[in-house]
PDB file of C-alpha atoms in Angstrom:
ATOM      1  CA  UNK A1190    -115.173  -0.656  61.615  1.00 72.00           C
ATOM      2  CA  UNK A1191    -117.259  -3.775  61.775  1.00 74.00           C
ATOM      3  CA  UNK A1192    -114.449  -6.178  62.490  1.00 78.00           C
ATOM      4  CA  UNK A1193    -113.804  -9.495  60.809  1.00 79.00           C
ATOM      5  CA  UNK A1194    -116.060 -11.702  62.838  1.00 83.00           C
ATOM      6  CA  UNK A1195    -119.392 -12.712  61.332  1.00 87.00           C
ATOM      7  CA  UNK A1196    -122.456 -10.916  62.716  1.00 92.00           C
ATOM      8  CA  UNK A1197    -124.295 -13.219  65.083  1.00 93.00           C
ATOM      9  CA  UNK A1198    -127.988 -13.973  64.459  1.00 96.00           C
ATOM     10  CA  UNK A1199    -130.308 -13.915  67.433  1.00 97.00           C
ATOM     11  CA  UNK A1200    -133.616 -14.133  65.534  1.00 97.00           C
ATOM     12  CA  UNK A1201    -134.650 -14.666  61.915  1.00 96.00           C
ATOM     13  CA  UNK A1202    -134.766 -10.873  61.515  1.00 96.00           C
ATOM     14  CA  UNK A1203    -131.209 -10.171  62.791  1.00 97.00           C
ATOM     15  CA  UNK A1204    -129.009  -8.249  60.401  1.00 96.00           C
ATOM     16  CA  UNK A1205    -126.164 -10.551  59.503  1.00 94.00           C
ATOM     17  CA  UNK A1206    -124.460  -8.818  56.542  1.00 92.00           C
ATOM     18  CA  UNK A1207    -122.223  -5.785  56.798  1.00 91.00           C
ATOM     19  CA  UNK A1208    -123.863  -4.350  53.666  1.00 91.00           C
ATOM     20  CA  UNK A1209    -127.370  -4.513  55.199  1.00 93.00           C
ATOM     21  CA  UNK A1210    -126.031  -3.144  58.531  1.00 93.00           C
ATOM     22  CA  UNK A1211    -124.480  -0.146  56.664  1.00 92.00           C
ATOM     23  CA  UNK A1212    -127.821   0.563  54.962  1.00 95.00           C
ATOM     24  CA  UNK A1213    -129.690   0.367  58.320  1.00 96.00           C
ATOM     25  CA  UNK A1214    -127.106   2.700  59.989  1.00 94.00           C
ATOM     26  CA  UNK A1215    -127.424   5.208  57.148  1.00 96.00           C
ATOM     27  CA  UNK A1216    -131.207   5.237  57.648  1.00 96.00           C
ATOM     28  CA  UNK A1217    -130.796   5.626  61.399  1.00 96.00           C
ATOM     29  CA  UNK A1218    -128.577   8.626  60.820  1.00 95.00           C
ATOM     30  CA  UNK A1219    -130.990  10.122  58.390  1.00 96.00           C
ATOM     31  CA  UNK A1220    -134.095   9.524  60.581  1.00 96.00           C
ATOM     32  CA  UNK A1221    -132.370  10.539  63.849  1.00 96.00           C
ATOM     33  CA  UNK A1222    -133.171   7.230  65.565  1.00 97.00           C
ATOM     34  CA  UNK A1223    -132.318   3.541  65.282  1.00 97.00           C
ATOM     35  CA  UNK A1224    -134.810   0.675  65.093  1.00 97.00           C
ATOM     36  CA  UNK A1225    -134.392  -2.831  66.394  1.00 97.00           C
ATOM     37  CA  UNK A1226    -137.254  -4.639  64.627  1.00 96.00           C
ATOM     38  CA  UNK A1227    -137.280  -8.017  66.484  1.00 96.00           C
ATOM     39  CA  UNK A1228    -133.602  -8.460  65.575  1.00 96.00           C
ATOM     40  CA  UNK A1229    -132.500  -9.400  69.097  1.00 96.00           C
ATOM     41  CA  UNK A1230    -135.692 -10.784  70.684  1.00 96.00           C
ATOM     42  CA  UNK A1231    -138.685 -12.076  68.810  1.00 96.00           C
ATOM     43  CA  UNK A1232    -141.755  -9.837  68.831  1.00 96.00           C
ATOM     44  CA  UNK A1233    -139.942  -6.941  70.520  1.00 97.00           C
ATOM     45  CA  UNK A1234    -139.436  -3.618  68.724  1.00 97.00           C
ATOM     46  CA  UNK A1235    -137.031  -0.980  70.100  1.00 98.00           C
ATOM     47  CA  UNK A1236    -136.251   2.623  69.135  1.00 98.00           C
ATOM     48  CA  UNK A1237    -133.278   4.610  70.354  1.00 98.00           C
ATOM     49  CA  UNK A1238    -131.725   7.989  69.700  1.00 98.00           C
ATOM     50  CA  UNK A1239    -128.270   9.403  70.676  1.00 98.00           C
ATOM     51  CA  UNK A1240    -127.477  11.870  73.446  1.00 98.00           C
ATOM     52  CA  UNK A1241    -124.343  13.941  72.576  1.00 96.00           C
ATOM     53  CA  UNK A1242    -121.793  15.927  74.488  1.00 96.00           C
ATOM     54  CA  UNK A1243    -120.765  19.477  73.685  1.00 94.00           C
ATOM     55  CA  UNK A1244    -118.471  18.196  70.898  1.00 95.00           C
ATOM     56  CA  UNK A1245    -121.259  16.181  69.247  1.00 94.00           C
ATOM     57  CA  UNK A1246    -119.842  12.850  70.430  1.00 96.00           C
ATOM     58  CA  UNK A1247    -122.434  10.240  71.421  1.00 96.00           C
ATOM     59  CA  UNK A1248    -122.162   9.679  75.161  1.00 97.00           C
ATOM     60  CA  UNK A1249    -125.501   7.930  75.880  1.00 98.00           C
ATOM     61  CA  UNK A1250    -128.806   7.038  74.314  1.00 98.00           C
ATOM     62  CA  UNK A1251    -132.435   7.118  75.179  1.00 98.00           C
ATOM     63  CA  UNK A1252    -134.722   4.386  73.945  1.00 97.00           C
ATOM     64  CA  UNK A1253    -137.913   2.459  74.309  1.00 98.00           C
ATOM     65  CA  UNK A1254    -138.848  -1.175  73.834  1.00 97.00           C
ATOM     66  CA  UNK A1255    -142.326  -2.621  73.415  1.00 97.00           C
ATOM     67  CA  UNK A1256    -144.032  -5.723  72.118  1.00 97.00           C
ATOM     68  CA  UNK A1257    -144.244  -5.388  68.368  1.00 95.00           C
ATOM     69  CA  UNK A1258    -148.049  -5.668  68.655  1.00 94.00           C
ATOM     70  CA  UNK A1259    -148.142  -2.457  70.713  1.00 95.00           C
ATOM     71  CA  UNK A1260    -145.410  -0.576  68.731  1.00 95.00           C
ATOM     72  CA  UNK A1261    -146.553  -1.257  65.155  1.00 93.00           C
ATOM     73  CA  UNK A1262    -144.425  -0.521  62.116  1.00 91.00           C
ATOM     74  CA  UNK A1263    -147.039   2.105  61.227  1.00 93.00           C
ATOM     75  CA  UNK A1264    -146.332   3.917  64.533  1.00 94.00           C
ATOM     76  CA  UNK A1265    -142.626   3.438  64.637  1.00 94.00           C
ATOM     77  CA  UNK A1266    -141.596   6.539  62.655  1.00 95.00           C
ATOM     78  CA  UNK A1267    -143.738   9.014  64.656  1.00 96.00           C
ATOM     79  CA  UNK A1268    -142.707   7.313  67.894  1.00 97.00           C
ATOM     80  CA  UNK A1269    -139.085   7.351  66.786  1.00 97.00           C
ATOM     81  CA  UNK A1270    -139.360  11.094  66.151  1.00 97.00           C
ATOM     82  CA  UNK A1271    -140.564  11.519  69.784  1.00 98.00           C
ATOM     83  CA  UNK A1272    -137.650   9.462  71.072  1.00 98.00           C
ATOM     84  CA  UNK A1273    -135.302  11.565  68.910  1.00 98.00           C
ATOM     85  CA  UNK A1274    -136.831  14.782  70.284  1.00 98.00           C
ATOM     86  CA  UNK A1275    -136.327  13.588  73.876  1.00 98.00           C
ATOM     87  CA  UNK A1276    -132.695  12.781  73.125  1.00 98.00           C
ATOM     88  CA  UNK A1277    -132.182  16.277  71.640  1.00 97.00           C
ATOM     89  CA  UNK A1278    -133.798  17.817  74.673  1.00 97.00           C
ATOM     90  CA  UNK A1279    -131.592  15.866  77.035  1.00 97.00           C
ATOM     91  CA  UNK A1280    -128.564  16.885  74.931  1.00 97.00           C
ATOM     92  CA  UNK A1281    -129.612  20.542  75.155  1.00 96.00           C
ATOM     93  CA  UNK A1282    -130.038  20.301  78.983  1.00 96.00           C
ATOM     94  CA  UNK A1283    -126.511  18.922  79.268  1.00 94.00           C
ATOM     95  CA  UNK A1284    -125.185  22.049  77.520  1.00 88.00           C
ATOM     96  CA  UNK A1285    -126.850  24.568  79.816  1.00 83.00           C
TER      97      UNK A1285
END
């Protein structure tokens, strides 16, 4: 699934091992949203959740990005739940 090429590092926080990526993806699935914790751009934290079609296939995502100082790790779970709720609401609207 992850291919044979090495995972490219963009910052010191970038996930570069398939094992660590698998763990992070499992947590994202469990939480209902994914986190980019300054992995692509220093000092920027991003949260995103999937929008699904009527078969449950991911067709889009909704997300937010903010300076890490404004979107603290302490706030990321509750904010991520709001992002996930918005994605679920959009998904429901697509099915009406």
